[in-house]
XYZ file of C-alpha atoms in Angstrom:
682
model
C 79.060 102.681 103.581
C 81.137 102.161 100.428
C 83.411 99.157 100.237
C 87.145 99.808 100.107
C 88.957 98.048 97.292
C 92.115 96.306 98.421
C 95.415 96.085 96.622
C 97.021 92.877 97.916
C 99.489 93.666 100.654
C 103.207 93.346 100.540
C 103.563 90.919 103.407
C 107.046 90.145 104.664
C 107.682 87.543 107.390
C 110.747 87.698 109.614
C 112.743 85.143 111.587
C 112.385 86.638 115.101
C 115.928 85.586 115.988
C 116.262 88.417 118.539
C 119.697 89.396 117.216
C 119.012 93.092 116.483
C 117.827 93.745 120.054
C 120.616 91.817 121.804
C 123.346 93.969 123.371
C 127.055 93.197 123.695
C 129.220 93.681 126.806
C 129.278 97.461 126.244
C 125.485 97.705 125.903
C 125.605 98.075 122.100
C 123.093 96.429 119.794
C 124.434 95.070 116.450
C 123.850 98.286 114.470
C 125.446 100.372 117.203
C 128.432 98.036 117.410
C 128.863 98.213 113.625
C 128.811 102.013 113.723
C 131.156 102.163 116.728
C 133.758 100.157 114.832
C 133.966 103.126 112.428
C 134.238 105.731 115.202
C 137.660 106.923 114.019
C 136.337 108.166 110.669
C 136.184 111.937 110.176
C 133.023 111.691 108.064
C 130.585 108.920 108.930
C 127.206 108.243 107.292
C 124.851 105.899 109.171
C 121.964 104.491 107.102
C 119.721 102.595 109.467
C 115.948 102.203 109.875
C 113.789 103.712 112.626
C 114.105 102.023 116.040
C 117.538 100.561 115.260
C 119.209 102.815 117.826
C 120.908 105.572 115.807
C 120.654 108.086 118.665
C 122.408 105.761 121.098
C 124.997 104.836 118.447
C 125.857 108.524 118.157
C 126.276 108.764 121.932
C 128.930 106.020 121.892
C 130.749 107.581 118.928
C 130.561 111.166 120.230
C 131.892 110.223 123.653
C 134.846 108.443 122.067
C 135.611 111.462 119.890
C 135.426 113.773 122.909
C 137.388 111.521 125.269
C 139.957 109.897 122.968
C 140.092 111.731 119.622
C 140.731 115.241 120.907
C 137.548 116.955 119.747
C 136.370 119.881 121.883
C 132.593 119.591 121.694
C 129.707 117.802 120.005
C 126.769 119.617 118.395
C 123.714 117.525 117.496
C 121.220 119.026 115.035
C 117.725 117.526 114.717
C 114.933 118.593 112.322
C 112.364 119.443 114.982
C 112.273 120.092 118.723
C 110.424 116.887 119.647
C 113.306 114.751 118.337
C 115.677 116.423 120.792
C 114.216 114.095 123.445
C 116.092 111.218 121.772
C 119.349 112.669 123.119
C 118.413 113.063 126.793
C 120.818 111.765 129.448
C 121.624 108.044 129.245
C 123.393 106.063 132.029
C 125.490 104.059 129.565
C 127.751 102.785 132.351
C 124.888 100.634 133.666
C 125.219 98.545 130.495
C 129.019 98.387 130.473
C 130.118 101.529 128.627
C 131.895 104.471 130.214
C 131.360 107.404 130.545
C 127.646 108.196 130.762
C 125.924 110.420 128.214
C 125.084 113.765 129.805
C 123.492 116.835 128.220
C 123.221 119.704 130.673
C 119.648 121.095 130.640
C 120.687 124.558 129.413
C 122.384 123.039 126.363
C 119.409 121.078 125.057
C 118.005 124.003 123.115
C 115.094 121.879 121.873
C 113.609 122.342 125.345
C 114.358 126.069 125.558
C 111.674 128.714 124.886
C 111.960 131.105 121.983
C 112.375 130.847 118.234
C 115.100 128.891 116.409
C 116.634 132.104 115.104
C 116.773 133.552 118.604
C 119.036 130.780 119.908
C 122.227 131.780 118.073
C 123.406 133.583 121.196
C 122.985 130.402 123.251
C 124.988 128.376 120.713
C 127.723 131.037 120.743
C 127.808 130.888 124.546
C 128.134 127.093 124.359
C 131.028 127.331 121.875
C 132.907 129.579 124.308
C 132.227 127.320 127.312
C 133.730 124.106 128.691
C 130.458 122.223 128.118
C 130.718 119.168 125.899
C 127.359 118.504 124.214
C 124.686 120.744 122.688
C 121.414 119.677 121.057
C 119.555 122.086 118.752
C 117.322 122.118 115.697
C 118.540 122.186 112.101
C 117.193 125.733 111.910
C 119.172 126.941 114.952
C 122.286 125.327 113.497
C 121.758 127.052 110.123
C 121.249 130.465 111.747
C 124.388 129.986 113.830
C 126.614 129.082 110.877
C 125.152 131.966 108.871
C 126.080 134.430 111.615
C 129.339 132.984 112.946
C 130.765 131.158 109.901
C 131.893 127.530 109.612
C 135.239 128.222 111.312
C 133.429 128.368 114.670
C 132.946 124.589 114.300
C 136.656 123.711 114.026
C 137.747 120.686 116.091
C 134.156 119.792 116.903
C 131.817 116.939 116.045
C 128.748 117.940 114.033
C 126.018 115.301 114.093
C 123.097 115.792 111.690
C 120.062 113.644 112.498
C 117.529 112.810 109.735
C 120.202 113.627 107.170
C 117.789 113.302 104.237
C 116.815 116.923 104.999
C 120.159 117.806 103.405
C 120.283 118.162 99.621
C 123.003 118.513 96.997
C 120.937 121.357 95.520
C 122.861 124.639 96.089
C 119.634 126.241 97.334
C 119.507 123.842 100.290
C 121.055 125.876 103.111
C 121.900 122.953 105.401
C 123.444 121.012 102.505
C 125.541 124.022 101.510
C 126.802 124.412 105.073
C 127.743 120.716 105.246
C 129.760 121.199 102.053
C 131.484 124.260 103.566
C 132.388 122.291 106.702
C 133.854 119.494 104.602
C 135.781 121.945 102.404
C 137.372 123.478 105.523
C 138.195 119.941 106.727
C 138.650 120.837 110.417
C 135.506 119.289 111.918
C 134.091 115.768 112.111
C 130.610 114.915 110.805
C 128.269 112.050 111.695
C 125.211 111.948 109.423
C 122.273 109.689 110.350
C 119.154 108.781 108.412
C 116.570 106.038 108.107
C 115.829 106.938 104.472
C 118.804 108.028 102.426
C 116.725 109.541 99.641
C 114.497 112.565 99.293
C 110.876 112.856 98.265
C 111.812 115.425 95.601
C 114.325 112.977 94.020
C 117.196 115.411 94.650
C 120.525 113.832 95.604
C 121.302 114.095 99.326
C 125.011 114.620 98.672
C 127.042 115.337 95.564
C 128.921 112.135 94.599
C 132.305 113.789 95.278
C 131.204 114.708 98.814
C 129.566 111.348 99.462
C 132.791 109.560 98.507
C 134.469 111.196 101.539
C 132.048 109.503 103.945
C 132.562 106.064 105.416
C 129.136 104.414 105.286
C 127.548 102.128 107.858
C 124.450 100.410 106.456
C 121.969 98.458 108.549
C 118.937 97.350 106.555
C 115.261 97.087 107.398
C 115.591 93.352 106.772
C 118.394 92.967 109.325
C 116.493 95.084 111.831
C 113.136 93.337 111.556
C 114.619 89.856 111.102
C 116.447 90.335 114.405
C 113.425 91.402 116.455
C 112.199 89.351 119.383
C 108.442 89.913 118.988
C 107.462 91.431 115.626
C 107.393 88.738 112.936
C 105.414 90.231 110.041
C 105.022 93.605 108.342
C 102.231 94.275 105.830
C 102.029 97.199 103.411
C 98.524 97.736 101.999
C 97.022 100.245 99.566
C 93.272 100.724 99.364
C 91.245 102.735 96.856
C 87.825 104.102 97.755
C 85.142 106.120 95.983
C 83.101 108.905 97.562
C 84.259 110.310 100.926
C 87.069 108.744 102.941
C 85.036 109.236 106.104
C 82.573 106.642 104.778
C 85.342 104.150 104.021
C 87.736 104.581 106.952
C 86.235 101.886 109.164
C 86.895 99.371 106.376
C 90.585 99.648 107.234
C 90.654 101.067 110.794
C 90.475 98.363 113.443
C 89.771 99.971 116.864
C 91.432 97.012 118.583
C 94.817 97.852 117.011
C 97.124 100.550 118.342
C 96.927 103.004 115.446
C 98.337 106.308 114.215
C 95.917 107.920 111.753
C 97.326 110.663 109.522
C 94.413 112.578 108.031
C 94.844 114.095 104.553
C 96.718 117.295 103.837
C 94.219 120.137 103.487
C 95.366 120.707 99.893
C 94.777 117.106 98.814
C 91.778 115.755 96.925
C 90.845 113.567 99.880
C 90.515 116.459 102.333
C 87.146 118.019 103.168
C 89.097 121.255 103.949
C 87.795 121.124 107.532
C 90.324 119.112 109.559
C 88.499 119.593 112.881
C 85.276 118.126 111.481
C 87.256 115.228 110.019
C 88.656 114.354 113.453
C 85.176 114.631 114.955
C 83.837 112.271 112.312
C 86.547 109.677 113.038
C 85.778 109.907 116.755
C 82.077 109.432 115.999
C 82.800 106.393 113.836
C 84.810 104.854 116.680
C 81.976 105.111 119.201
C 80.325 107.381 121.763
C 82.347 110.323 123.117
C 82.580 110.183 126.925
C 84.633 113.315 127.590
C 88.305 114.285 127.915
C 90.824 112.908 130.409
C 91.862 115.989 132.452
C 95.421 114.683 132.982
C 96.314 113.762 129.405
C 93.833 115.644 127.226
C 92.950 112.360 125.466
C 89.404 111.847 124.164
C 87.590 108.979 125.885
C 85.450 106.926 123.485
C 83.149 104.029 124.354
C 83.058 101.567 121.458
C 80.073 99.533 120.283
C 81.349 96.492 122.202
C 81.540 98.448 125.482
C 85.314 98.904 125.696
C 86.927 102.318 126.159
C 89.427 103.937 123.789
C 91.876 106.721 124.611
C 92.357 108.882 121.515
C 95.045 111.562 121.239
C 94.181 114.481 118.944
C 97.282 116.189 117.505
C 95.284 118.004 114.806
C 93.639 120.658 116.964
C 95.623 123.921 116.639
C 94.679 125.185 120.112
C 98.167 125.383 121.741
C 96.938 124.602 125.255
C 95.136 121.460 124.114
C 97.772 120.167 121.692
C 100.704 120.862 124.017
C 98.985 118.924 126.813
C 98.363 115.945 124.504
C 101.897 116.059 123.085
C 103.389 116.175 126.583
C 101.272 113.206 127.666
C 102.449 111.191 124.668
C 106.096 111.947 125.498
C 105.744 111.138 129.220
C 108.754 108.849 129.858
C 106.931 107.103 132.697
C 104.334 105.835 130.200
C 106.781 104.621 127.529
C 106.298 100.964 128.494
C 102.581 101.251 129.276
C 100.699 99.678 126.368
C 97.353 100.973 127.647
C 98.406 104.641 127.913
C 96.814 105.526 124.542
C 95.007 103.549 121.849
C 94.741 105.770 118.768
C 96.615 108.907 117.722
C 95.110 111.216 115.081
C 97.621 113.575 113.461
C 98.210 115.745 110.415
C 101.784 117.039 110.336
C 103.032 115.466 113.570
C 103.892 111.912 114.730
C 106.155 111.152 111.775
C 109.948 111.080 111.809
C 111.483 110.619 115.227
C 108.130 109.912 116.909
C 108.594 106.954 119.245
C 105.510 104.899 120.206
C 106.651 101.276 120.343
C 103.113 99.906 120.663
C 101.932 101.213 117.276
C 100.588 98.271 115.254
C 98.979 100.182 112.387
C 100.047 103.346 110.585
C 97.016 104.492 108.573
C 97.598 107.344 106.136
C 94.669 108.914 104.286
C 95.502 110.535 100.976
C 98.840 110.261 99.231
C 101.834 112.094 100.704
C 103.874 113.662 97.919
C 107.159 112.527 99.450
C 108.291 108.896 99.407
C 110.602 109.820 102.271
C 107.589 110.794 104.358
C 105.894 107.472 103.592
C 108.976 105.540 104.738
C 109.137 107.636 107.911
C 105.449 107.001 108.664
C 105.876 103.248 108.146
C 108.752 103.433 110.608
C 106.291 104.410 113.344
C 104.848 100.874 113.227
C 108.099 98.918 113.011
C 109.121 99.077 116.674
C 109.503 95.790 118.539
C 107.285 95.432 121.608
C 106.027 92.570 123.808
C 102.897 90.947 122.390
C 103.205 92.807 119.075
C 103.637 90.109 116.426
C 102.292 91.906 113.357
C 102.384 95.505 112.115
C 100.965 97.166 109.035
C 100.889 100.354 106.993
C 97.741 101.278 105.083
C 97.330 104.064 102.534
C 93.692 104.957 101.864
C 93.548 106.733 98.493
C 90.711 108.280 96.471
C 90.077 106.369 93.274
C 90.299 108.340 89.994
C 86.795 109.350 88.955
C 85.740 110.009 85.353
C 83.568 112.887 86.515
C 86.465 114.724 88.170
C 87.846 117.833 86.517
C 91.285 117.184 87.999
C 91.491 113.611 86.694
C 95.187 114.039 85.866
C 95.906 114.853 89.508
C 94.015 111.725 90.555
C 96.056 109.620 88.133
C 99.268 111.140 89.502
C 98.264 110.143 93.042
C 97.678 106.589 91.844
C 101.094 106.471 90.191
C 102.736 107.831 93.338
C 101.049 105.150 95.432
C 102.399 102.476 93.114
C 105.873 104.049 93.263
C 105.754 103.977 97.073
C 104.714 100.330 96.969
C 107.613 99.427 94.683
C 110.048 101.352 96.853
C 108.898 99.680 100.075
C 109.283 96.239 98.510
C 112.899 97.172 97.813
C 113.505 98.746 101.228
C 112.157 95.692 103.075
C 114.086 93.155 101.008
C 117.444 91.634 101.922
C 120.477 93.205 100.245
C 121.748 91.674 97.030
C 125.345 90.780 96.311
C 125.648 90.058 92.596
C 128.584 88.206 90.984
C 129.297 87.573 87.297
C 129.099 83.829 86.603
C 132.590 82.469 86.014
C 134.181 78.986 86.037
C 136.665 80.354 88.561
C 133.975 81.306 91.104
C 134.178 79.747 94.550
C 131.505 79.445 97.269
C 131.653 82.323 99.744
C 131.962 81.431 103.443
C 128.827 82.260 105.409
C 126.400 81.699 102.511
C 123.934 78.812 102.374
C 123.548 77.521 98.806
C 120.653 75.163 99.529
C 120.358 71.414 99.941
C 122.586 70.555 96.961
C 125.277 73.080 97.889
C 127.378 75.127 95.467
C 127.244 73.957 91.817
C 129.975 75.194 89.471
C 127.852 74.391 86.404
C 124.961 76.691 87.314
C 124.253 80.230 88.481
C 124.205 79.804 92.252
C 122.014 81.517 94.788
C 123.310 81.789 98.351
C 121.765 83.287 101.471
C 123.514 84.763 104.506
C 120.653 85.107 107.035
C 122.859 86.714 109.674
C 123.654 89.719 107.475
C 120.426 89.673 105.458
C 122.258 89.090 102.142
C 121.295 87.263 98.963
C 124.257 86.368 96.744
C 123.369 85.642 93.130
C 125.533 84.710 90.159
C 124.367 86.171 86.835
C 125.741 85.307 83.436
C 126.882 88.356 81.451
C 126.788 90.697 84.456
C 129.231 93.611 84.217
C 131.458 93.861 87.292
C 132.249 97.285 88.795
C 135.903 98.291 88.421
C 136.526 101.404 90.554
C 136.187 101.526 94.369
C 133.384 104.092 93.998
C 131.409 101.823 91.659
C 131.891 98.932 94.105
C 130.601 101.172 96.905
C 127.537 102.194 94.902
C 126.689 98.572 94.052
C 127.105 97.630 97.699
C 125.402 100.613 99.349
C 123.276 102.691 96.983
C 121.091 100.403 94.866
C 117.960 101.359 96.825
C 118.656 105.037 96.143
C 118.858 104.323 92.399
C 115.638 102.314 92.487
C 114.009 105.235 94.314
C 115.035 107.673 91.580
C 113.800 105.203 88.945
C 110.309 104.679 90.398
C 109.967 108.426 91.083
C 110.600 109.209 87.408
C 107.064 109.864 86.144
C 107.615 109.169 82.429
C 109.273 105.879 83.363
C 106.453 104.606 85.568
C 103.784 105.851 83.124
C 105.298 103.932 80.232
C 106.083 100.879 82.333
C 102.483 100.568 83.475
C 100.402 101.696 80.521
C 102.364 101.590 77.252
C 101.171 98.412 75.532
C 103.914 98.710 72.879
C 106.740 99.139 75.388
C 110.000 97.279 74.873
C 111.183 96.639 78.461
C 114.809 97.410 77.595
C 113.768 101.024 77.004
C 113.180 101.243 80.740
C 115.855 98.916 82.058
C 118.640 100.086 79.759
C 117.749 103.597 78.539
C 115.871 105.112 81.468
C 117.891 103.503 84.257
C 121.048 104.214 82.255
C 120.123 107.905 82.091
C 119.471 108.029 85.848
C 122.828 106.404 86.635
C 124.667 108.892 84.389
C 122.891 111.837 86.003
C 123.581 110.648 89.551
C 127.155 109.469 88.969
C 128.555 111.538 86.083
C 132.171 111.008 87.184
C 132.096 107.242 86.747
C 133.639 105.707 83.651
C 131.167 104.344 81.107
C 131.932 100.714 82.020
C 131.261 101.406 85.684
C 128.027 103.262 84.877
C 126.838 100.201 82.964
C 127.821 97.891 85.834
C 125.899 100.053 88.327
C 122.875 100.115 86.004
C 122.852 96.346 85.703
C 123.131 95.824 89.452
C 120.259 98.258 90.143
C 117.933 96.705 87.568
C 118.794 93.202 88.761
C 117.889 94.157 92.338
C 114.597 95.782 91.285
C 113.458 93.060 88.900
C 114.393 90.160 91.148
C 112.288 91.627 93.949
C 109.419 92.124 91.497
C 109.682 88.596 90.137
C 109.664 87.195 93.660
C 106.270 88.852 94.242
C 104.719 86.610 91.586
C 105.201 83.643 93.898
C 102.988 85.261 96.532
C 99.515 83.775 96.426
C 96.905 86.360 97.590
C 94.861 83.661 99.351
C 97.914 82.420 101.214
C 98.805 85.982 102.176
C 95.354 86.539 103.684
C 95.875 83.399 105.774
C 99.309 84.566 106.886
C 101.041 81.744 104.956
C 102.794 83.756 102.288
C 106.082 82.662 100.785
C 109.019 84.783 101.846
C 110.881 86.986 99.398
C 113.958 84.791 99.799
C 112.010 81.764 98.598
C 110.494 83.818 95.783
C 113.882 84.882 94.431
C 115.178 81.311 94.694
C 112.118 79.963 92.899
C 112.536 82.463 90.045
C 116.282 81.786 89.727
C 115.669 78.039 89.513
C 112.756 78.383 87.080
C 114.972 79.566 84.203
C 117.593 77.501 82.420
C 120.284 80.066 83.115
C 120.004 83.417 84.827
C 121.582 86.022 82.549
C 121.554 89.807 82.344
C 119.740 89.860 78.998
C 116.852 87.976 80.577
C 116.705 90.388 83.522
C 116.770 93.420 81.183
C 113.783 91.978 79.298
C 111.550 92.117 82.395
C 109.245 95.138 82.720
C 109.874 96.338 86.312
C 106.259 97.506 86.544
C 104.599 94.386 85.167
C 103.594 92.929 88.524
C 102.429 96.348 89.763
C 100.100 96.586 86.757
C 98.760 93.089 87.428
C 97.921 94.115 91.011
C 96.306 97.343 89.824
C 94.210 95.462 87.271
C 92.912 93.132 89.976
C 92.002 95.975 92.329
C 90.504 98.627 90.048
C 87.476 98.266 87.780
C 88.118 98.209 84.039
C 86.513 101.620 83.408
C 88.859 103.327 85.865
C 91.855 101.506 84.433
C 90.961 102.472 80.851
C 90.578 106.075 81.962
C 94.085 106.112 83.446
C 95.520 104.518 80.310
C 93.796 107.176 78.186
C 95.273 110.013 80.255
C 98.775 108.543 79.898
C 98.389 107.784 76.180
C 97.269 111.364 75.468
C 100.676 112.736 76.409
C 102.917 110.029 74.931
C 105.871 111.537 73.090
C 108.138 110.321 70.320
C 111.714 109.200 70.767
C 113.927 112.064 71.972
C 117.406 112.781 70.596
C 118.934 111.827 73.935
C 117.152 108.457 73.839
C 118.170 107.985 70.193
C 121.834 108.572 71.070
C 121.654 106.034 73.890
C 119.985 103.543 71.528
C 122.782 104.109 69.012
C 125.348 103.396 71.739
C 123.527 100.150 72.550
C 123.453 99.377 68.816
C 127.266 99.563 68.676
C 127.458 97.084 71.543
C 125.061 94.878 69.577
C 127.351 95.102 66.528
C 130.410 94.098 68.569
C 128.525 91.042 69.791
C 126.809 89.960 66.549
C 128.975 91.474 63.829
C 126.181 93.593 62.331
C 124.016 96.599 63.159
C 120.429 96.120 64.366
C 117.751 95.843 61.685
C 114.560 97.892 61.342
C 112.782 94.708 60.178
C 113.975 92.569 63.067
C 111.485 90.323 64.851
C 113.087 91.067 68.205
C 111.467 94.336 69.432
C 114.614 95.580 71.216
C 116.802 95.104 68.132
C 114.183 96.968 66.100
C 114.091 99.778 68.675
C 117.891 100.190 68.535
C 117.678 100.424 64.751
C 115.001 103.112 65.111
C 117.387 105.075 67.327
C 120.022 105.046 64.583
C 117.384 106.102 62.034
C 116.316 109.075 64.199
C 119.942 110.264 64.457
C 120.435 109.874 60.707
C 117.285 111.891 59.948
C 118.328 114.576 62.402
C 121.814 114.786 60.847
C 120.306 115.225 57.352
C 117.950 117.943 58.578
C 120.835 119.844 60.171
C 122.930 119.425 57.003
C 120.186 120.896 54.796
C 119.259 123.597 57.314
């Protein structure tokens, strides 16, 4: 059996203060209470991680809109039928809220037979009835609006679950219909998502539309920090050579409650025979003892004599898979830890799948969508008695020099690194950056350490209740407009996502030995900000850029304080301590210093420790072979930076400068000058 090569895990400890699971007098947990406070908004966007209670939050809000805000009906659209179970009847009055949440059986179309397109008649019947709540799939909703028009939704609440399925791209039907509803301005919308970004890097909403939404944000950090039982989440990436079936037991622990997602049949890791792959995993686990006639679960006797119950969601036989799926959704077994031990899936058991006992989400082969990765990780982040640690593992085929499709292998490696960087950001506390000023005052609720607030230094404060890190940075540009303030407060993770998904950016950041970091932090992030927020003034675009890069690089710098040996022993330093240690290690924290950090430097260091030198050189060669010269767009941005340099220093940058960034700005001016001469002389 080949030995899997481990990339050190991202390992984040949490306080276990129990706050996120504690309900108020109306039965609302903190996220739900925060959302309910915004119940009067016409357009509400809830960004909150899996298991934080978005479905129940919608129930509270929808009932208020129906009972007190004069709306006729509520229509809830979910991406797939299985998620419709999240909106079954709830006796809210037992916890202090009134009325109860009731969905009449005929109006939960996720349980009805027939195709999505064939349910338009049922939706039309609902719209003409006195019934209050309907649950359907995104597809049924799209077909209905196509046939009946958006005016049929007037004076109604439209709730879109897993809102990242929407896109600002005009070709996205659901996104276009949301825009039509907003343009008509006669319906209310509640949008809910645990990952407000898309795997294809498309914007979810156009900035003008997004500005109309009131946003409620509840972070992963707040959620996990407030759990009662779960205290640590690990994210691990493992490369293997040969066949994954020979390496899987290096990372699959039969004693952990695990969801295994086998590779997509089109991926390099797949054997192209998914049934045989499941059989091989079952064989690796132990001796097959038969199938439980009630549940359809495989019964496996392990080498130590214990018995495992394994649910197979890969088999396409409808009778078998439907029985297994029904057994997994059995509400009577929700709190039974021993109901099932391992679930093997391909396209199922991702978003909306609720198995609180899952301790390990093991994904084989890279999923092309970062959104999908975040959703899969969410399967393991439920709080449950006795569950103190959870982990996500991605088992990925190592690039092989003998492979014809070596470029594809390199791309998978880059995507894995991008997912790692994104998850570090998603799991971190939120940052609140402030320009350093003599007039600054300490902010109530923030802890500034043993020595307290110091007016002579850049202070770092922590608000553990809200999961916030406040940091003063010298030379930081402050946002001016309300929209720029909102972006800096709410959307930094979305910008980081776009940044790490940009292939030329991550390629250069990892493998260009001559890279000047400012080319990434200023040029590339600057371009992304301009593309995503074209209506912002230039000063606000620069402020947003600086805030996004500060958030990304501070998280990366904090990782350097994590000692791999300590992490293996469960004694790793928290991200909060890492950021504090970095901030105190420099004489003064300023924006120039942060811009001079390569955001991918620590990722490369991890890769170098986990991959042999031959493989690493091969990847570098593939990247170097397609390196391109400075583009005109980059040259123009460099020239703009050069003018800022001149205002600060009284001269233009020099081509002979020792400082590599000053030299690069001068090269940008030279490229523009050469281009102008060429155009002049034809």
